[in-house]
Amino acid sequence: MLCILLCLGLACQQNKETPLVKPSEKTPFFWEAATIYFLLTDRFHNGDPLNDINFNRTATADKLRGFEGGDLKGITQKLKEGYFTDLGVNAIWMTPIVEQIHGAVNEGTGATYGYHGYWTKDWTAIDPNFGTKADLHELVEAAHQRGIKILLDAVINHTGPVTPTDPQWPDDWVRTHPQCDYTSYETTVSCTLVKNLPDVKTESTKAVTLPVHLVEKWRQEGRYEEELRTLEAFFERTGYPKAPRYYIMKWLTDYITEFGIDGYRVDTVKHTEAEVWQAFRTQCDYAFQNYKTNHPDKATDQNAFYLVGEVYNYGVSSGQWFDFGDKKVNYYDKAFHSLINFEMKWHAKALGYDTLFKRYDSILNNELKAYSVLNYLSSHDDGQPFDLRRETPLETATKLLLTPGAAQIYYGDESARSLAIEGTTGDATLRSVMNWEAIQHNDSTKTIVQHWQKLGKFRAKHPAVGAGRHHTLTETPYVFSRRFQNDKYTDAVVIGLELATGKKRLKVAPVFKDGLILHDAYSNTTAVVKNGAVIINSNFNMVLLEKH
């Protein structure tokens, strides 16, 4: 019903709509209230067609299993156009941009290339299909100028598959068996995720030498001596043994000190020992502080470096612990600020708004106090998203962006990009090219985007939405408040959902006092508080109230 009413309301007013009110002052950024836009670098936007083919990646790939042209320049272009700002996004998470294996899996019989970024060949280089170091510098600078943080994606658990053109890493670096069966802690950690995905021996503290293929590659590129020098400096400073996990940590933290990125989303967390992530946190913090010291003019705020972990199937109901069946692990402990919440899609389907909001408010302020979760409703590898057929994109926005916690928009959530592409296999169906044509020319798509933009901008302007305490003001009509305080900064909003269209009276006391002028950011109208309430006259069934 919410979706139907919103569709009707938006359709009848979209041609009369006035621009949203801009914030009169800069809103401080809090990771626990962040709206993070997650995109596949290769699938978002092609800003430079000249870099579309590299390393002779010309084998015919299965549908959506080859490179499609998306790159760093494309993301920067959309940043400069204001696409993310208009959506209320204040952080962008990109799939890994490091150099991928050059060959393809099953080459010649329906190839799959490393377009997704998770099949690393060289952690120290940016894959030319995605762009250059100069491109990444420009992207980070463009984002920071607009108050948007940048997250890269860290993979320490595995290398890329072995192909005819990509040799296996040495045996003292990786294992190729047994394959994980996920029945216990041991059979989830000390094993390969799938066949032909070599597992880095992250448990090892034994010193190893650099792989021959990396040494030869760096020599051909004329940077072997420099890479060796910085590695020696890293191991001398840290005192770590030259074990595989520490090499990779060094390579990943170099992106912090060189480019000033703001955080990492960390892949396959539960498949690696917890102490690995504690050490990674230490090195990330060191690198981030080093960057800010060396670039005082580029320090955007006082936030620490951010780590959000993918512990597959972790849910907010588990609090700080993940249960393997035979062992429980706390991945928050001295490591992650936040974990991706795989339960949100089920809660969004099963629970009404008030029950959903109250449950998350309670957990985040009790079991997870001082930590957070990153909620999502669709992603790149979840074959059971909240709305597979994109039948309720407005409801998706409302539940995702108004539930307490940080929110992850998966690219195309806001435009109903299809997640069910005919002719694809497996997770490729979730990874179609961004539907820019529909965003520009399809009226129904524009209506959906407008709804996401209104909610997103309101959420970005008000940390109380994601990080504030939830309180129900009235059940019928459904009106609630969110209040947030951090040191001297305070924020408060009142929101109404599933309301009648036309004139509606909403309780706003005790959040807002009589005489205050309130602005409804959804209809862009104002009202004065009288007798603890406001009257809003709009054709929408949602109200987003803030001080005018």
Coordinates of C-alpha atoms in Angstrom, one line a residue:
M1 CA 0.0 0.0 0.0
L2 CA 2.8 2.4 0.8
C3 CA 4.4 1.9 -2.6
I4 CA 1.1 2.4 -4.4
L5 CA 0.3 5.6 -2.6
L6 CA 3.7 7.0 -3.0
C7 CA 3.7 6.2 -6.7
L8 CA 0.4 7.9 -7.1
G9 CA 1.5 10.9 -5.1
L10 CA 4.8 11.3 -7.0
A11 CA 3.2 10.8 -10.4
C12 CA 0.6 13.6 -9.8
Q13 CA 3.1 16.1 -8.5
Q14 CA 6.4 15.4 -10.2
N15 CA 5.9 18.2 -12.8
K16 CA 5.2 20.8 -10.1
E17 CA 8.0 19.8 -7.8
T18 CA 10.3 22.6 -6.5
P19 CA 14.0 22.0 -5.6
L20 CA 14.7 20.6 -2.2
V21 CA 15.9 23.0 0.4
K22 CA 19.7 22.9 0.7
P23 CA 21.3 22.6 4.2
S24 CA 22.1 26.0 5.5
E25 CA 25.2 24.7 7.3
K26 CA 27.5 21.7 6.9
T27 CA 26.3 18.6 8.7
P28 CA 29.0 16.7 10.6
F29 CA 29.7 13.2 9.3
F30 CA 29.2 10.1 11.5
W31 CA 30.0 6.6 10.1
E32 CA 27.2 5.1 12.1
A33 CA 24.7 7.3 10.2
A34 CA 26.4 7.0 6.8
T35 CA 24.7 6.3 3.5
I36 CA 27.2 4.3 1.5
Y37 CA 26.8 3.7 -2.2
F38 CA 28.2 0.4 -3.3
L39 CA 29.1 0.0 -6.9
L40 CA 30.9 -2.5 -9.2
T41 CA 33.6 -0.3 -10.7
D42 CA 33.3 -2.1 -14.1
R43 CA 29.5 -1.8 -14.3
F44 CA 28.8 1.8 -13.1
H45 CA 29.9 4.2 -15.9
N46 CA 32.4 4.1 -18.7
G47 CA 34.3 7.3 -18.5
D48 CA 37.2 6.3 -20.8
P49 CA 36.5 3.8 -23.6
L50 CA 40.2 3.8 -24.5
N51 CA 41.0 1.6 -21.4
D52 CA 38.4 -1.1 -22.1
I53 CA 40.7 -3.8 -23.3
N54 CA 44.0 -4.7 -21.6
F55 CA 46.3 -7.8 -21.3
N56 CA 44.6 -9.4 -24.4
R57 CA 41.4 -10.0 -22.5
T58 CA 39.5 -10.7 -25.7
A59 CA 38.1 -14.2 -25.2
T60 CA 34.3 -14.4 -25.5
A61 CA 32.8 -14.2 -22.0
D62 CA 29.5 -15.6 -20.8
K63 CA 26.8 -12.9 -20.4
L64 CA 27.9 -10.2 -17.9
R65 CA 31.1 -12.2 -17.0
G66 CA 33.5 -10.0 -19.0
F67 CA 34.7 -6.5 -18.6
E68 CA 32.0 -4.0 -19.6
G69 CA 34.1 -0.7 -19.5
G70 CA 33.2 0.9 -16.2
D71 CA 36.1 2.8 -14.6
L72 CA 37.3 5.3 -12.1
K73 CA 36.9 8.2 -14.6
G74 CA 33.2 7.2 -14.9
I75 CA 32.7 7.5 -11.2
T76 CA 34.5 10.8 -11.1
Q77 CA 32.3 12.1 -13.9
K78 CA 29.1 11.2 -11.9
L79 CA 30.6 12.8 -8.8
K80 CA 31.2 16.1 -10.7
E81 CA 27.7 15.9 -12.2
G82 CA 26.3 15.8 -8.6
Y83 CA 24.7 12.4 -9.0
F84 CA 25.8 11.2 -5.6
T85 CA 25.2 14.5 -3.8
D86 CA 21.6 14.6 -5.2
L87 CA 21.1 11.1 -3.8
G88 CA 22.3 12.1 -0.3
V89 CA 25.3 9.7 -0.5
N90 CA 28.1 10.6 1.8
A91 CA 30.4 7.6 1.1
I92 CA 31.2 5.4 -1.9
W93 CA 32.4 1.9 -1.7
M94 CA 34.0 0.5 -4.9
T95 CA 34.8 -3.1 -5.7
P96 CA 38.6 -3.8 -5.7
I97 CA 40.5 -1.9 -8.3
V98 CA 43.9 -3.7 -7.9
E99 CA 45.3 -5.5 -11.0
Q100 CA 43.3 -8.6 -11.7
I101 CA 44.4 -11.9 -13.3
H102 CA 45.1 -11.4 -17.0
G103 CA 43.4 -14.5 -18.2
A104 CA 40.0 -15.9 -17.8
V105 CA 38.5 -18.9 -16.0
N106 CA 37.1 -21.4 -18.5
E107 CA 38.6 -19.5 -21.4
G108 CA 37.2 -20.7 -24.7
T109 CA 34.1 -22.3 -23.1
G110 CA 32.3 -19.4 -21.7
A111 CA 35.0 -17.3 -20.1
T112 CA 34.8 -15.4 -16.8
Y113 CA 37.2 -12.5 -16.3
G114 CA 38.1 -10.7 -13.0
Y115 CA 35.8 -7.7 -13.9
H116 CA 34.5 -7.8 -10.3
G117 CA 37.9 -7.1 -8.8
Y118 CA 38.2 -10.0 -6.4
W119 CA 40.7 -12.0 -8.4
T120 CA 44.0 -10.3 -7.5
K121 CA 47.2 -10.7 -9.5
D122 CA 49.1 -7.7 -8.1
W123 CA 48.0 -5.8 -5.0
T124 CA 50.4 -3.0 -5.7
A125 CA 49.0 -1.9 -9.1
I126 CA 45.7 -0.5 -10.3
D127 CA 44.2 -2.6 -13.1
P128 CA 44.3 -0.5 -16.3
N129 CA 40.7 -1.5 -17.1
F130 CA 39.7 0.5 -14.1
G131 CA 42.2 3.4 -14.7
T132 CA 45.4 4.8 -13.3
K133 CA 46.8 6.2 -10.1
A134 CA 46.1 9.7 -11.5
D135 CA 42.5 8.7 -12.0
L136 CA 42.2 7.5 -8.4
H137 CA 43.8 10.7 -7.1
E138 CA 41.3 12.7 -9.1
L139 CA 38.4 10.6 -7.8
V140 CA 39.3 10.9 -4.2
E141 CA 39.8 14.7 -4.5
A142 CA 36.5 15.1 -6.3
A143 CA 34.7 13.1 -3.6
H144 CA 36.3 14.9 -0.7
Q145 CA 35.5 18.3 -2.2
R146 CA 31.8 17.2 -2.0
G147 CA 32.0 15.9 1.5
I148 CA 31.9 12.2 0.3
K149 CA 34.2 9.5 1.7
I150 CA 35.9 6.8 -0.4
L151 CA 36.1 3.2 0.6
L152 CA 38.1 0.7 -1.3
D153 CA 37.7 -3.1 -1.0
A154 CA 40.3 -5.2 0.7
V155 CA 41.0 -8.8 -0.1
I156 CA 43.5 -10.7 2.0
N157 CA 41.9 -14.1 2.1
H158 CA 42.8 -15.3 -1.5
T159 CA 44.6 -14.6 -4.7
G160 CA 43.0 -14.9 -8.2
P161 CA 42.4 -18.2 -9.9
V162 CA 45.1 -20.0 -11.8
T163 CA 44.8 -19.6 -15.6
P164 CA 47.1 -20.4 -18.6
T165 CA 48.5 -16.9 -18.2
D166 CA 48.3 -16.5 -14.4
P167 CA 50.6 -18.8 -12.4
Q168 CA 49.8 -20.1 -9.0
W169 CA 51.4 -18.3 -6.1
P170 CA 54.1 -20.3 -4.3
D171 CA 53.1 -23.1 -1.9
D172 CA 54.4 -21.2 1.1
W173 CA 52.0 -18.4 0.2
V174 CA 48.8 -20.3 -0.6
R175 CA 47.0 -23.6 -0.2
T176 CA 44.8 -25.1 -3.0
H177 CA 43.0 -27.7 -0.8
P178 CA 41.0 -28.8 1.0
Q179 CA 37.9 -26.9 -0.2
C180 CA 35.8 -25.4 2.6
D181 CA 32.6 -27.2 3.7
Y182 CA 31.7 -24.6 6.3
T183 CA 30.6 -27.1 9.0
S184 CA 33.0 -25.7 11.6
Y185 CA 35.5 -22.9 12.3
E186 CA 38.4 -25.0 10.9
T187 CA 36.6 -26.0 7.7
T188 CA 35.6 -22.3 7.1
V189 CA 39.0 -20.8 7.7
S190 CA 41.9 -23.1 6.7
C191 CA 40.6 -24.1 3.2
T192 CA 39.8 -22.7 -0.2
L193 CA 36.4 -21.0 -0.6
V194 CA 35.8 -22.7 -4.0
K195 CA 37.8 -24.8 -6.4
N196 CA 40.7 -22.9 -8.1
L197 CA 40.7 -20.0 -5.7
P198 CA 44.1 -20.3 -3.9
D199 CA 43.7 -19.5 -0.2
V200 CA 46.4 -17.3 1.4
K201 CA 48.0 -18.9 4.4
T202 CA 47.0 -16.1 6.7
E203 CA 47.7 -18.2 9.8
S204 CA 51.4 -18.5 8.9
T205 CA 54.1 -16.4 10.6
K206 CA 56.8 -18.0 8.6
A207 CA 58.9 -15.7 6.5
V208 CA 58.5 -16.1 2.7
T209 CA 60.2 -14.6 -0.3
L210 CA 58.4 -12.6 -2.9
P211 CA 56.8 -14.7 -5.7
V212 CA 58.9 -15.0 -8.8
H213 CA 56.1 -13.8 -11.0
L214 CA 55.8 -10.5 -9.0
V215 CA 59.6 -10.0 -9.0
E216 CA 59.7 -10.5 -12.8
K217 CA 56.7 -8.2 -13.3
W218 CA 58.0 -5.4 -11.2
R219 CA 61.4 -5.6 -13.0
Q220 CA 59.8 -5.3 -16.4
E221 CA 57.8 -2.3 -15.1
G222 CA 61.0 -0.7 -13.7
R223 CA 59.8 -0.6 -10.1
Y224 CA 61.3 -3.6 -8.4
E225 CA 63.9 -1.7 -6.4
E226 CA 61.4 0.8 -5.1
E227 CA 58.9 -1.9 -4.1
L228 CA 61.6 -3.8 -2.3
R229 CA 62.8 -0.6 -0.5
T230 CA 59.3 0.2 0.8
L231 CA 58.7 -3.4 1.9
E232 CA 62.0 -3.5 3.9
A233 CA 61.0 -0.2 5.5
F234 CA 57.6 -1.6 6.5
F235 CA 59.0 -4.8 8.0
E236 CA 61.7 -2.8 9.9
R237 CA 59.1 -0.4 11.3
T238 CA 56.6 -3.0 12.3
G239 CA 58.9 -5.9 13.4
Y240 CA 56.5 -8.3 11.6
P241 CA 57.8 -11.5 10.1
K242 CA 57.8 -11.5 6.3
A243 CA 54.7 -13.7 6.3
P244 CA 52.0 -13.6 3.5
R245 CA 49.4 -11.6 5.5
Y246 CA 51.8 -8.8 6.3
Y247 CA 53.0 -8.3 2.8
I248 CA 49.3 -7.9 1.7
M249 CA 48.6 -5.6 4.6
K250 CA 51.5 -3.4 3.5
W251 CA 50.3 -3.3 0.0
L252 CA 46.7 -2.4 1.0
T253 CA 47.7 0.3 3.5
D254 CA 49.8 2.0 0.8
Y255 CA 46.5 3.1 -0.8
I256 CA 45.8 5.0 2.4
T257 CA 49.1 6.8 2.6
E258 CA 49.2 7.6 -1.1
F259 CA 45.6 8.5 -1.9
G260 CA 44.0 9.4 1.4
I261 CA 41.1 6.9 1.1
D262 CA 38.8 7.0 4.2
G263 CA 38.1 3.3 4.8
Y264 CA 38.1 -0.3 3.6
R265 CA 35.2 -2.7 3.2
V266 CA 36.9 -6.0 3.9
D267 CA 36.1 -9.2 2.0
T268 CA 35.6 -12.7 3.3
V269 CA 36.3 -11.8 6.9
K270 CA 35.2 -15.0 8.6
H271 CA 37.6 -17.0 6.3
T272 CA 40.6 -15.5 8.0
E273 CA 41.8 -15.6 11.6
A274 CA 40.4 -12.7 13.7
E275 CA 43.9 -11.6 14.8
V276 CA 44.7 -10.8 11.2
W277 CA 42.0 -8.1 11.2
Q278 CA 43.3 -6.7 14.5
A279 CA 46.7 -6.3 12.9
F280 CA 45.2 -4.8 9.8
R281 CA 43.3 -2.3 11.9
T282 CA 46.5 -1.2 13.6
Q283 CA 48.3 -0.7 10.2
C284 CA 45.3 1.1 8.7
D285 CA 45.2 3.5 11.6
Y286 CA 48.9 4.1 11.4
A287 CA 48.7 4.8 7.6
F288 CA 45.7 7.1 8.0
Q289 CA 47.4 9.2 10.7
N290 CA 50.6 9.3 8.6
Y291 CA 48.6 10.6 5.6
K292 CA 46.9 13.3 7.6
T293 CA 50.2 14.4 9.1
N294 CA 51.8 14.6 5.7
H295 CA 48.7 16.2 4.1
P296 CA 47.2 18.5 6.8
D297 CA 45.3 20.5 4.1
K298 CA 43.5 17.3 3.0
A299 CA 42.3 16.0 6.3
T300 CA 38.5 16.2 5.9
D301 CA 37.5 15.8 9.6
Q302 CA 38.5 14.0 12.8
N303 CA 36.9 10.6 11.9
A304 CA 39.1 7.6 12.3
F305 CA 39.9 5.3 9.4
Y306 CA 36.8 3.1 8.9
L307 CA 36.7 -0.7 8.6
V308 CA 33.5 -2.5 7.7
G309 CA 33.6 -6.3 7.4
E310 CA 31.8 -8.9 5.3
V311 CA 31.3 -11.7 7.7
Y312 CA 29.0 -13.7 5.4
N313 CA 25.6 -14.4 7.1
Y314 CA 26.3 -12.3 10.1
G315 CA 23.1 -10.6 11.3
V316 CA 22.4 -7.8 13.7
S317 CA 20.6 -10.1 16.0
S318 CA 23.9 -11.8 16.9
G319 CA 25.2 -8.7 18.6
Q320 CA 29.0 -8.7 18.7
W321 CA 29.5 -12.5 18.1
F322 CA 29.5 -14.7 15.0
D323 CA 28.7 -18.4 15.7
F324 CA 30.5 -21.0 13.7
G325 CA 28.7 -23.8 15.6
D326 CA 31.8 -25.0 17.4
K327 CA 33.3 -21.6 18.1
K328 CA 32.1 -17.9 18.5
V329 CA 34.2 -15.0 17.3
N330 CA 33.9 -11.3 18.0
Y331 CA 35.1 -9.5 14.9
Y332 CA 34.4 -6.1 16.3
D333 CA 37.0 -6.6 19.0
K334 CA 39.9 -4.2 18.1
A335 CA 39.2 -4.6 14.4
F336 CA 35.9 -3.6 12.8
H337 CA 33.8 -0.5 13.4
S338 CA 30.9 -2.1 11.6
L339 CA 29.8 -5.4 10.0
I340 CA 27.5 -5.9 7.0
N341 CA 24.1 -7.0 8.2
F342 CA 22.8 -9.9 6.2
E343 CA 19.6 -10.1 8.2
M344 CA 18.1 -6.8 7.1
K345 CA 16.4 -8.2 4.0
W346 CA 14.5 -10.8 6.1
H347 CA 13.5 -8.3 8.7
A348 CA 12.3 -5.9 6.0
K349 CA 10.0 -8.6 4.7
A350 CA 8.7 -9.9 8.0
L351 CA 8.4 -6.8 10.2
G352 CA 6.3 -3.7 10.2
Y353 CA 8.0 -0.4 10.3
D354 CA 7.7 0.3 14.0
T355 CA 8.8 -3.3 15.0
L356 CA 11.7 -3.1 12.6
F357 CA 12.8 0.3 13.8
K358 CA 12.5 -0.5 17.5
R359 CA 14.4 -3.8 17.2
Y360 CA 17.4 -2.1 15.5
D361 CA 17.3 0.9 17.9
S362 CA 17.4 -1.5 20.8
I363 CA 20.3 -3.7 19.5
L364 CA 22.4 -0.8 18.3
N365 CA 22.1 0.9 21.7
N366 CA 22.7 -2.2 23.8
E367 CA 24.5 -5.2 22.4
L368 CA 26.2 -3.2 19.8
K369 CA 26.7 0.1 21.7
A370 CA 29.8 1.9 20.3
Y371 CA 29.6 -0.2 17.1
S372 CA 27.3 -0.3 14.1
V373 CA 26.0 -2.4 11.2
L374 CA 25.7 -1.7 7.5
N375 CA 22.2 -2.5 6.4
Y376 CA 21.5 -3.6 2.8
L377 CA 18.6 -5.0 0.8
S378 CA 20.4 -6.0 -2.4
S379 CA 24.1 -6.7 -3.2
H380 CA 26.5 -8.2 -5.8
D381 CA 26.4 -11.7 -4.4
D382 CA 23.1 -12.1 -2.6
G383 CA 20.8 -14.1 -4.8
Q384 CA 17.8 -13.6 -2.5
P385 CA 17.5 -9.8 -2.3
F386 CA 14.5 -8.0 -0.7
D387 CA 13.0 -7.1 -4.1
L388 CA 14.5 -9.3 -6.8
R389 CA 12.0 -8.3 -9.5
R390 CA 12.1 -4.6 -8.5
E391 CA 8.4 -4.5 -7.8
T392 CA 8.6 -2.3 -4.7
P393 CA 11.6 0.1 -5.2
L394 CA 9.9 2.9 -3.1
E395 CA 9.3 0.6 -0.1
T396 CA 12.9 -0.6 -0.5
A397 CA 14.1 3.0 -0.1
T398 CA 11.9 3.8 2.8
K399 CA 12.9 0.7 4.8
L400 CA 16.6 0.9 4.0
L401 CA 17.1 4.6 4.5
L402 CA 15.0 5.0 7.6
T403 CA 16.1 1.9 9.6
P404 CA 18.6 2.7 12.3
G405 CA 22.2 1.9 11.3
A406 CA 24.4 2.8 8.3
A407 CA 22.8 2.1 4.9
Q408 CA 24.3 0.6 1.8
I409 CA 22.6 1.5 -1.5
Y410 CA 23.6 -1.1 -4.1
Y411 CA 24.1 0.7 -7.4
G412 CA 20.8 0.8 -9.3
D413 CA 18.6 0.3 -6.2
E414 CA 17.6 3.9 -6.7
S415 CA 16.7 3.3 -10.3
A416 CA 15.2 -0.2 -10.2
R417 CA 18.1 -1.6 -12.2
S418 CA 17.2 -5.2 -13.1
L419 CA 18.5 -7.9 -10.9
A420 CA 17.1 -10.7 -13.1
I421 CA 18.9 -10.6 -16.5
E422 CA 17.9 -13.3 -18.9
G423 CA 20.8 -15.5 -20.2
T424 CA 23.0 -15.0 -17.2
T425 CA 24.2 -17.6 -14.7
G426 CA 24.8 -17.3 -11.0
D427 CA 25.5 -13.9 -9.5
A428 CA 26.1 -12.3 -12.9
T429 CA 22.4 -11.5 -13.0
L430 CA 22.9 -9.1 -10.1
R431 CA 25.7 -7.2 -11.9
S432 CA 24.1 -5.6 -15.0
V433 CA 25.4 -2.3 -16.4
M434 CA 23.9 0.8 -14.6
N435 CA 20.7 1.8 -16.3
W436 CA 21.6 5.5 -17.1
E437 CA 19.3 5.6 -20.1
A438 CA 16.2 4.8 -18.0
I439 CA 17.3 7.4 -15.4
Q440 CA 17.5 10.1 -18.0
H441 CA 14.5 9.2 -20.2
N442 CA 12.0 6.9 -18.4
D443 CA 9.3 8.8 -16.4
S444 CA 8.6 5.9 -14.0
T445 CA 12.3 5.5 -13.3
K446 CA 12.7 9.3 -12.7
T447 CA 9.8 9.0 -10.1
I448 CA 11.6 6.2 -8.3
V449 CA 14.9 8.2 -8.3
Q450 CA 13.1 11.2 -6.9
H451 CA 11.9 9.2 -3.9
W452 CA 15.3 7.9 -3.1
Q453 CA 16.8 11.4 -3.5
K454 CA 14.4 13.0 -1.0
L455 CA 14.9 10.3 1.6
G456 CA 18.7 10.3 0.9
K457 CA 19.2 14.0 1.2
F458 CA 17.1 14.1 4.4
R459 CA 19.1 11.3 5.9
A460 CA 22.4 13.0 4.9
K461 CA 21.4 16.2 6.5
H462 CA 20.2 14.6 9.7
P463 CA 22.5 12.0 11.4
A464 CA 19.6 11.4 13.8
V465 CA 17.9 9.3 11.1
G466 CA 20.6 6.6 11.1
A467 CA 22.3 7.1 14.5
G468 CA 19.6 8.7 16.7
R469 CA 17.3 7.1 19.3
H470 CA 14.0 6.0 17.9
H471 CA 10.7 6.9 19.7
T472 CA 7.2 6.3 18.5
L473 CA 5.0 9.4 18.9
T474 CA 1.7 8.0 17.6
E475 CA 0.8 4.6 16.1
T476 CA -2.1 5.9 14.0
P477 CA -1.1 7.8 12.1
Y478 CA 2.4 6.4 12.3
V479 CA 4.7 9.1 13.5
F480 CA 8.1 8.7 15.1
S481 CA 11.1 10.8 16.2
R482 CA 14.8 10.3 16.0
R483 CA 17.1 12.3 18.3
F484 CA 20.9 12.3 18.2
Q485 CA 23.6 13.8 20.3
N486 CA 27.4 13.7 20.0
D487 CA 29.3 16.0 22.3
K488 CA 27.8 19.5 21.6
Y489 CA 26.1 18.5 18.3
T490 CA 22.4 17.7 18.5
D491 CA 19.9 16.7 15.9
A492 CA 16.2 15.8 15.9
V493 CA 13.6 14.9 13.3
V494 CA 10.0 13.7 13.1
I495 CA 8.9 11.3 10.4
G496 CA 5.4 10.1 9.4
L497 CA 4.7 7.1 7.2
E498 CA 1.6 5.4 5.7
L499 CA -0.3 8.7 6.1
A500 CA -3.4 9.9 4.4
T501 CA -2.9 12.1 1.4
G502 CA -4.2 15.6 1.6
K503 CA -4.4 17.4 4.9
K504 CA -3.0 15.6 7.9
R505 CA -2.4 16.5 11.6
L506 CA 0.8 15.1 13.1
K507 CA 2.0 15.1 16.7
V508 CA 5.5 16.6 17.0
A509 CA 5.7 17.2 20.7
P510 CA 7.9 16.9 22.8
V511 CA 10.5 17.0 20.0
F512 CA 9.4 20.4 18.6
K513 CA 7.9 23.2 20.6
D514 CA 4.9 25.4 19.8
G515 CA 5.8 28.3 17.6
L516 CA 8.5 26.6 15.7
I517 CA 8.3 26.6 11.9
L518 CA 8.9 23.1 10.5
H519 CA 9.8 22.1 7.0
D520 CA 8.5 18.9 5.4
A521 CA 11.4 17.9 3.2
Y522 CA 9.3 15.4 1.3
S523 CA 6.6 17.9 0.0
N524 CA 8.8 21.0 0.4
T525 CA 6.1 22.8 2.5
T526 CA 6.2 24.4 5.9
A527 CA 4.0 24.5 8.9
V528 CA 3.9 26.1 12.4
V529 CA 3.7 23.9 15.5
K530 CA 0.5 24.6 17.4
N531 CA -0.7 22.6 20.4
G532 CA 2.1 20.1 19.9
A533 CA 1.2 19.3 16.3
V534 CA 1.5 20.5 12.7
I535 CA -0.9 20.3 9.8
I536 CA 0.7 19.3 6.5
N537 CA -1.3 19.4 3.3
S538 CA 0.3 17.4 0.6
N539 CA -0.5 14.6 -1.9
F540 CA 2.1 12.4 -0.3
N541 CA 1.7 9.8 2.4
M542 CA 5.1 10.5 3.9
V543 CA 6.3 13.5 5.9
L544 CA 10.0 14.3 6.8
L545 CA 10.0 17.1 9.4
E546 CA 12.9 19.3 10.3
K547 CA 13.4 22.7 11.8
H548 CA 13.0 25.3 9.1

